[in-house]
Coordinates of C-alpha atoms in Angstrom, one line a residue:
M1 CA 12.7 12.8 -17.7
V2 CA 16.0 11.2 -16.8
D3 CA 19.1 10.9 -19.0
D4 CA 19.9 7.1 -18.7
V5 CA 16.3 6.0 -19.1
W6 CA 17.1 2.4 -20.0
T7 CA 18.8 1.6 -16.7
V8 CA 15.8 3.0 -14.8
A9 CA 13.4 1.3 -17.1
L10 CA 15.1 -2.1 -16.8
T11 CA 15.1 -1.8 -13.0
V12 CA 11.4 -0.8 -12.8
G13 CA 10.5 -3.4 -15.4
G14 CA 12.4 -6.1 -13.5
Y15 CA 10.5 -5.1 -10.4
L16 CA 7.1 -5.5 -12.1
L17 CA 8.1 -8.9 -13.6
L18 CA 9.2 -10.0 -10.1
M19 CA 5.8 -9.1 -8.7
I20 CA 4.0 -11.0 -11.4
W21 CA 6.2 -14.1 -10.7
V22 CA 5.8 -13.9 -6.9
G23 CA 2.1 -13.4 -7.2
A24 CA 1.6 -16.2 -9.7
A25 CA 3.7 -18.6 -7.6
A26 CA 1.5 -17.9 -4.6
A27 CA -1.7 -18.5 -6.6
R28 CA -1.2 -22.2 -6.7
R29 CA -2.7 -22.6 -3.2
S30 CA -5.7 -20.2 -3.6
W31 CA -8.4 -22.6 -4.7
T32 CA -10.9 -22.0 -1.9
P33 CA -12.7 -18.8 -0.8
E34 CA -10.8 -18.9 2.5
G35 CA -7.5 -19.3 0.7
F36 CA -8.3 -16.6 -1.8
Y37 CA -9.6 -14.0 0.6
L38 CA -7.8 -14.8 3.9
A39 CA -4.7 -16.8 2.9
G40 CA -6.1 -19.7 4.9
R41 CA -6.2 -17.6 8.1
A42 CA -2.5 -18.7 8.6
L43 CA -0.5 -15.5 8.5
G44 CA 2.2 -15.3 11.1
P45 CA 3.5 -12.2 12.9
V46 CA 6.3 -11.3 10.5
V47 CA 4.4 -11.6 7.3
L48 CA 1.3 -10.0 8.8
T49 CA 3.2 -7.0 10.1
A50 CA 4.9 -6.6 6.7
T51 CA 1.7 -6.7 4.8
L52 CA 0.0 -4.3 7.2
V53 CA 2.8 -1.7 6.7
A54 CA 2.9 -2.2 2.9
T55 CA -0.9 -1.7 2.8
I56 CA -0.7 1.6 4.8
L57 CA 2.2 3.1 2.8
G58 CA 0.3 4.1 -0.3
A59 CA 0.1 7.3 -2.3
S60 CA -1.1 9.5 0.7
S61 CA 1.7 8.1 2.9
T62 CA 4.5 8.6 0.4
L63 CA 3.9 11.2 -2.2
G64 CA 1.4 13.0 0.0
M65 CA 3.5 12.9 3.2
A66 CA 6.6 14.1 1.3
G67 CA 4.4 16.9 0.0
L68 CA 3.3 17.8 3.5
G69 CA 6.9 17.9 4.6
Y70 CA 7.7 20.2 1.6
S71 CA 4.8 22.6 2.4
E72 CA 4.7 22.7 6.2
G73 CA 7.7 21.0 7.6
L74 CA 8.1 18.3 10.2
T75 CA 4.5 18.6 11.5
G76 CA 3.5 16.9 8.2
A77 CA 4.6 13.7 9.9
W78 CA 1.4 13.8 11.9
W79 CA -0.5 12.2 9.0
L80 CA 1.3 8.9 9.4
L81 CA 1.8 9.3 13.2
S82 CA -2.0 9.6 13.5
G83 CA -2.2 6.3 11.7
S84 CA 0.3 4.8 14.2
L85 CA -1.8 6.0 17.1
G86 CA -4.9 4.5 15.5
L87 CA -3.1 1.2 15.0
L88 CA -2.0 1.3 18.6
V89 CA -5.6 1.7 19.8
L90 CA -6.7 -1.1 17.4
S91 CA -4.0 -3.4 18.8
V92 CA -4.8 -2.8 22.5
F93 CA -8.6 -2.8 22.4
F94 CA -9.9 -4.4 19.2
A95 CA -7.5 -6.6 17.2
E96 CA -8.2 -9.7 19.1
K97 CA -12.0 -9.1 19.0
V98 CA -11.8 -8.6 15.2
R99 CA -9.8 -11.8 14.6
G100 CA -12.0 -13.7 17.1
A101 CA -15.1 -12.9 15.1
A102 CA -13.8 -15.2 12.3
C103 CA -15.5 -13.0 9.6
Y104 CA -14.3 -12.4 6.0
T105 CA -15.2 -8.7 5.7
L106 CA -15.9 -5.6 7.7
P107 CA -19.5 -5.4 6.5
E108 CA -20.0 -9.0 7.6
L109 CA -18.8 -8.1 11.0
L110 CA -21.2 -5.2 11.1
G111 CA -24.0 -7.6 10.0
E112 CA -23.2 -9.9 12.9
R113 CA -23.3 -7.0 15.4
Y114 CA -26.5 -5.5 14.0
D115 CA -28.5 -6.9 11.0
P116 CA -28.4 -7.5 7.2
R117 CA -29.6 -4.0 6.4
V118 CA -26.5 -2.5 8.1
R119 CA -24.3 -5.1 6.3
S120 CA -25.8 -4.2 2.9
A121 CA -25.5 -0.4 3.4
A122 CA -21.9 -0.7 4.6
S123 CA -21.1 -3.0 1.6
A124 CA -22.4 -0.6 -1.0
L125 CA -20.7 2.4 0.6
V126 CA -17.3 0.7 1.0
L127 CA -17.4 -0.8 -2.5
V128 CA -18.0 2.5 -4.2
S129 CA -15.4 4.4 -2.2
W130 CA -12.8 1.7 -2.6
V131 CA -13.1 1.9 -6.3
G132 CA -12.1 5.6 -6.0
I133 CA -9.1 4.7 -3.8
I134 CA -7.9 2.1 -6.4
A135 CA -8.2 4.7 -9.1
A136 CA -6.3 7.2 -7.1
Q137 CA -3.4 4.8 -6.7
I138 CA -3.4 4.1 -10.4
V139 CA -3.2 7.8 -11.2
A140 CA -0.4 8.2 -8.7
A141 CA 1.6 5.4 -10.4
G142 CA 1.1 7.0 -13.8
K143 CA 2.3 10.4 -12.6
L144 CA 5.4 8.9 -10.9
L145 CA 6.5 7.0 -14.0
G146 CA 5.6 10.0 -16.2
V147 CA 8.1 12.1 -14.3
L148 CA 10.8 9.5 -14.9
F149 CA 10.1 8.4 -18.5
G150 CA 8.1 11.1 -20.2
P151 CA 4.5 12.0 -21.1
W152 CA 3.0 8.5 -21.4
Q153 CA 1.1 8.5 -18.2
E154 CA -1.8 6.5 -19.6
I155 CA 0.4 3.7 -20.7
F156 CA 2.1 3.6 -17.3
M157 CA -1.3 3.5 -15.6
V158 CA -2.5 0.6 -17.7
A159 CA 0.8 -1.3 -17.1
S160 CA 0.7 -0.8 -13.3
A161 CA -3.0 -1.8 -13.2
V162 CA -2.4 -5.0 -15.3
V163 CA 0.3 -6.1 -12.9
F164 CA -1.6 -5.8 -9.6
V165 CA -5.0 -6.7 -11.0
G166 CA -3.4 -9.8 -12.6
Y167 CA -1.7 -11.3 -9.6
T168 CA -4.6 -10.4 -7.3
A169 CA -7.1 -12.2 -9.6
L170 CA -4.8 -15.2 -9.7
G171 CA -3.9 -15.7 -6.1
G172 CA -6.0 -13.3 -4.0
Q173 CA -4.7 -12.7 -0.4
R174 CA -1.9 -15.3 -0.8
S175 CA -0.4 -13.4 -3.8
I176 CA -0.8 -10.1 -2.0
V177 CA 0.9 -11.0 1.2
K178 CA 3.8 -12.6 -0.7
T179 CA 4.3 -9.6 -3.0
D180 CA 3.8 -7.2 0.0
T181 CA 6.6 -8.8 1.8
V182 CA 8.9 -8.2 -1.1
Q183 CA 7.5 -4.7 -1.7
I184 CA 8.0 -3.5 1.8
L185 CA 11.7 -4.5 1.7
I186 CA 12.1 -2.7 -1.6
L187 CA 10.3 0.3 -0.3
L188 CA 12.4 0.6 2.9
L189 CA 15.6 0.3 0.7
G190 CA 14.4 3.0 -1.7
L191 CA 13.4 5.4 1.1
L192 CA 16.8 5.0 2.7
V193 CA 18.6 5.6 -0.6
V194 CA 16.5 8.8 -1.3
G195 CA 16.7 10.0 2.3
W196 CA 20.4 9.6 2.6
R197 CA 21.1 11.3 -0.7
A198 CA 18.8 14.2 0.0
L199 CA 20.2 14.8 3.5
H200 CA 23.7 14.6 2.1
L201 CA 22.9 17.4 -0.5
A202 CA 20.9 19.6 1.8
G203 CA 22.9 19.1 5.0
P204 CA 21.6 17.6 8.2
E205 CA 21.2 21.0 9.8
I206 CA 18.2 21.5 7.6
L207 CA 16.1 19.5 10.1
A208 CA 17.5 21.2 13.2
G209 CA 15.3 24.3 13.1
Q210 CA 12.0 22.4 12.4
S211 CA 9.1 23.0 14.7
F212 CA 7.4 19.9 16.3
P213 CA 4.9 18.8 17.5
T214 CA 3.2 22.0 16.5
S215 CA 4.1 24.8 14.1
D216 CA 2.8 28.1 12.8
G217 CA 1.0 26.2 10.1
R218 CA -0.4 23.4 12.2
G219 CA -1.4 24.2 15.8
G220 CA -2.5 22.0 18.6
V221 CA -6.1 21.9 17.6
D222 CA -5.2 21.0 14.0
V223 CA -3.0 18.2 15.2
A224 CA -5.8 16.9 17.5
I225 CA -8.3 16.9 14.6
L226 CA -5.9 15.1 12.3
V227 CA -5.2 12.5 15.0
L228 CA -8.9 11.8 15.5
L229 CA -9.9 11.9 11.9
V230 CA -7.1 9.9 10.3
G231 CA -6.4 7.7 13.4
S232 CA -10.0 6.6 13.5
T233 CA -9.8 5.2 9.9
Y234 CA -7.0 2.9 11.1
I235 CA -9.2 1.6 13.9
A236 CA -11.9 0.7 11.5
G237 CA -10.4 0.3 8.0
P238 CA -11.8 -2.5 5.8
D239 CA -8.4 -3.1 4.3
I240 CA -6.7 -3.4 7.7
Y241 CA -9.5 -5.7 9.0
S242 CA -8.9 -8.0 6.0
R243 CA -5.4 -8.4 7.3
L244 CA -6.5 -9.1 10.9
F245 CA -9.0 -11.7 9.6
S246 CA -6.1 -13.5 8.0
A247 CA -4.0 -13.8 11.1
K248 CA -3.4 -17.3 12.4
D249 CA -4.9 -16.4 15.8
P250 CA -6.1 -13.3 17.8
K251 CA -2.8 -12.8 19.6
T252 CA -0.9 -12.6 16.3
A253 CA -3.4 -10.0 15.1
R254 CA -2.8 -7.9 18.2
R255 CA 1.0 -8.2 18.1
S256 CA 1.3 -7.5 14.4
A257 CA -0.9 -4.4 14.7
L258 CA 1.3 -3.2 17.5
A259 CA 4.5 -3.9 15.6
A260 CA 3.2 -2.1 12.5
A261 CA 2.2 1.0 14.7
L262 CA 5.8 1.2 16.0
L263 CA 7.3 0.8 12.5
L264 CA 5.3 3.7 11.1
V265 CA 6.8 6.2 13.6
P266 CA 10.4 6.4 12.1
L267 CA 8.9 6.1 8.6
A268 CA 6.8 9.2 9.2
F269 CA 9.8 11.3 10.0
I270 CA 11.9 9.8 7.2
I271 CA 9.3 10.5 4.5
T272 CA 8.6 14.0 5.9
G273 CA 12.3 14.8 6.1
I274 CA 12.7 13.9 2.5
G275 CA 10.0 16.5 1.6
I276 CA 11.8 19.1 3.8
T277 CA 15.1 18.6 2.0
A278 CA 13.3 18.7 -1.4
R279 CA 12.0 22.2 -0.6
T280 CA 15.5 23.4 0.0
L281 CA 16.9 21.8 -3.1
F282 CA 14.0 22.5 -5.5
P283 CA 11.9 25.4 -4.2
E284 CA 10.1 25.9 -7.5
I285 CA 8.3 22.6 -7.7
G286 CA 4.9 21.5 -6.4
P287 CA 4.7 19.8 -3.0
E288 CA 3.6 16.4 -4.3
E289 CA 6.4 16.4 -6.9
A290 CA 9.0 16.4 -4.1
L291 CA 9.7 12.7 -4.1
P292 CA 9.8 12.0 -7.8
V293 CA 11.8 15.2 -8.7
L294 CA 14.3 14.5 -5.9
M295 CA 14.8 11.0 -7.4
A296 CA 15.1 12.2 -10.9
E297 CA 17.5 15.0 -10.2
T298 CA 19.8 13.7 -7.5
L299 CA 20.2 9.9 -7.9
S300 CA 22.3 7.8 -10.2
P301 CA 20.3 5.8 -12.8
L302 CA 20.6 2.6 -10.8
A303 CA 19.8 4.2 -7.5
M304 CA 16.9 6.0 -9.1
G305 CA 15.6 2.7 -10.5
I306 CA 15.6 1.2 -7.0
A307 CA 13.9 4.3 -5.6
A308 CA 11.3 4.3 -8.4
A309 CA 10.6 0.6 -7.8
A310 CA 10.3 1.4 -4.1
L311 CA 7.8 4.2 -4.6
L312 CA 5.8 2.2 -7.2
S313 CA 5.7 -0.7 -4.7
A314 CA 4.1 1.6 -2.1
L315 CA 1.3 2.5 -4.6
I316 CA 0.8 -1.1 -5.9
S317 CA 0.9 -2.7 -2.4
S318 CA -2.0 -0.4 -1.3
A319 CA -3.9 -0.8 -4.5
D320 CA -3.9 -4.6 -4.5
T321 CA -5.2 -4.8 -0.9
T322 CA -7.9 -2.2 -1.7
L323 CA -8.9 -4.2 -4.8
L324 CA -9.2 -7.5 -2.9
T325 CA -11.2 -5.7 -0.2
A326 CA -13.6 -4.4 -2.8
T327 CA -13.8 -7.8 -4.5
S328 CA -14.5 -9.7 -1.2
I329 CA -17.4 -7.3 -0.5
F330 CA -18.7 -7.7 -4.0
S331 CA -18.5 -11.5 -3.9
L332 CA -19.3 -12.4 -0.3
D333 CA -21.4 -9.6 1.0
L334 CA -23.5 -9.0 -2.1
F335 CA -23.3 -12.0 -4.5
R336 CA -23.2 -14.8 -2.0
R337 CA -26.0 -13.3 0.1
A338 CA -28.1 -13.1 -3.1
R339 CA -27.0 -16.7 -4.1
P340 CA -26.4 -18.5 -0.8
E341 CA -26.4 -21.9 -2.6
S342 CA -23.4 -21.0 -4.7
S343 CA -20.6 -23.6 -4.6
D344 CA -17.0 -22.8 -3.8
R345 CA -16.2 -23.3 -7.5
T346 CA -18.8 -20.7 -8.5
M347 CA -17.5 -18.3 -5.8
M348 CA -14.0 -18.6 -7.1
I349 CA -15.1 -17.8 -10.6
V350 CA -17.1 -14.8 -9.3
S351 CA -14.2 -13.7 -7.2
R352 CA -11.6 -13.7 -9.9
G353 CA -14.0 -12.2 -12.4
G354 CA -15.0 -9.6 -9.9
T355 CA -11.4 -8.7 -9.3
V356 CA -10.9 -8.0 -13.0
L357 CA -14.2 -6.1 -13.3
I358 CA -13.5 -3.8 -10.3
G359 CA -9.9 -3.3 -11.5
A360 CA -11.2 -2.4 -15.0
V361 CA -13.7 0.1 -13.6
A362 CA -11.1 1.7 -11.4
L363 CA -8.7 1.9 -14.4
L364 CA -11.4 3.4 -16.6
S365 CA -12.1 6.0 -14.0
A366 CA -8.4 6.9 -13.7
L367 CA -8.0 7.1 -17.5
R368 CA -11.1 8.8 -18.8
L369 CA -13.2 10.0 -16.0
P370 CA -10.9 11.7 -13.5
E371 CA -13.7 13.9 -12.2
I372 CA -15.5 10.8 -11.0
I373 CA -12.6 9.9 -8.7
A374 CA -13.2 12.9 -6.5
T375 CA -16.9 11.8 -6.2
L376 CA -15.9 8.3 -5.4
L377 CA -13.4 9.4 -2.8
S378 CA -16.0 11.6 -1.2
A379 CA -17.7 8.3 -0.3
Y380 CA -14.7 7.6 1.9
T381 CA -15.6 10.7 3.9
V382 CA -19.1 9.3 4.2
F383 CA -17.6 5.9 5.3
A384 CA -15.5 7.5 8.0
G385 CA -18.3 9.7 9.3
G386 CA -21.0 7.1 9.2
L387 CA -19.5 3.7 9.9
I388 CA -16.7 4.1 12.4
V389 CA -18.8 4.9 15.5
P390 CA -21.4 2.1 15.0
L391 CA -18.6 -0.4 14.3
V392 CA -16.5 0.4 17.3
A393 CA -19.5 0.8 19.6
G394 CA -20.8 -2.5 18.3
F395 CA -18.2 -4.5 20.2
W396 CA -20.1 -3.5 23.4
R397 CA -23.5 -3.5 21.8
E398 CA -25.4 -5.2 24.6
K399 CA -23.8 -3.2 27.3
L400 CA -24.6 0.1 25.5
R401 CA -28.1 -1.1 24.5
L402 CA -27.6 -0.4 20.8
T403 CA -30.1 -1.5 18.1
S404 CA -29.8 -2.2 14.4
D405 CA -32.1 0.8 13.6
G406 CA -29.7 3.0 15.5
A407 CA -26.8 1.7 13.6
L408 CA -28.5 2.2 10.2
A409 CA -29.6 5.7 11.1
A410 CA -26.1 6.5 12.3
L411 CA -24.6 5.3 9.1
I412 CA -26.9 7.4 7.0
G413 CA -27.1 10.4 9.2
G414 CA -23.4 10.6 10.1
G415 CA -22.3 9.8 6.6
G416 CA -24.6 12.5 5.1
T417 CA -23.4 15.0 7.6
A418 CA -19.8 14.2 6.7
L419 CA -20.5 14.6 3.0
L420 CA -22.2 17.9 3.4
F421 CA -20.1 19.6 6.1
G422 CA -16.9 17.5 6.3
A423 CA -14.7 19.9 4.4
K424 CA -15.2 22.7 7.0
M425 CA -16.0 20.6 10.1
P426 CA -14.2 17.2 9.6
L427 CA -15.3 15.7 13.0
L428 CA -19.0 16.7 12.7
G429 CA -19.9 13.5 10.8
M430 CA -18.6 11.2 13.5
A431 CA -20.2 13.4 16.2
A432 CA -23.6 13.2 14.4
S433 CA -23.2 9.5 13.9
A434 CA -22.6 9.0 17.7
F435 CA -25.5 11.1 18.7
I436 CA -27.9 9.4 16.2
L437 CA -26.7 5.9 17.2
F438 CA -27.5 6.3 20.9
F439 CA -30.5 8.5 20.4
V440 CA -32.3 6.2 18.0
S441 CA -31.2 3.0 19.9
W442 CA -32.3 4.3 23.3
L443 CA -35.7 5.3 21.9
S444 CA -36.3 1.8 20.7
P445 CA -38.2 -0.6 23.0
Q446 CA -35.7 -2.9 24.8
S447 CA -37.9 -5.9 24.0
R448 CA -37.5 -5.4 20.3
R449 CA -35.8 -8.3 18.5
D450 CA -33.2 -7.4 16.0
I451 CA -33.3 -9.1 12.6
R452 CA -30.4 -11.5 12.3
G453 CA -28.9 -12.8 9.0

């Protein structure tokens, strides 16, 4: 806990109030489903790039990456560099196709490529796993503020959740992209403040002896596995696709994905470098405590307030996008398909109510049922193992002679393989998904007509 707690508290409190104000102001134009979920499909390259980067820089890319730098050195940067490579592939090969599909959600895109069964299975899987990701961001926010202000993590978790659930329910995508634009500027400022101070104390020579691109702790095979596993989730991430669907045109989607990929490269080394310096200055702490302890022990109260707001912005900017992604799937892929006659007014009520409901479930999981979070997050492993191959291959479905039965079998078989064996063989799920997709598809008669919906 810091000495001048009031200066830090006022800075962080001011940041949270600013986010509420920015989000509420943007909500005035979100009165239709397209405005609520996709910001009217009008995002330009600067705003789209900013919100993509803000979405990506969550708990794993800040607290987790600094922890990797603390524990293994500069090769920890491969976590975010893998994402950068995935975004690069997305930009070159898929971004224009994704935006050109004019869908609202990733499961809807899968449904168009295959059939309603695949859409429903993908919807259920993403919805469950995304609740776990929201809960994980809430827990991370509580731990961060707990380091700074004392052992009231539950109160901090509730406060953080109320802020991002509130402005997301009010304005949807419009509120998120506006707050993300502010948050990424705060985040960059905070990382520069912490990075400069840490490097000043530890000395720039601390980075000179670091091994890269491989090290004793992470060899070439380990790097390749990380690039394939993490990078693939950036090629087919529901939260990233929600951004591309919001672009004003396909070229903007492609250019913004490319710009975000390039911006992640220096950020990967900055965040990892912060973790490396923390290990030199505080060798007795846990790896994921590197960023908050470095802030609490080395910065002035005002600088620490800025850094705390920056790190909190990273967590919140990922949580709000994940929340809206889950809400869109709940409302559009599940509710609207069950009630296709629903008016826009009804859909807006369901959307805002669904946002609050999903946010509350995630908060409850974070507060009282932490063991459930691990179970929910395991569904993300199933998502990666089961959905990525059918989704990517689906862009060339006719040429590859893929069927809906093959896609559904790949989702279930690849996801189940990832769930059972992913801890020891992280790529086995995707390999099984690919094999099942082509095997089942090519066994099906070519004359078979896929169900469309």
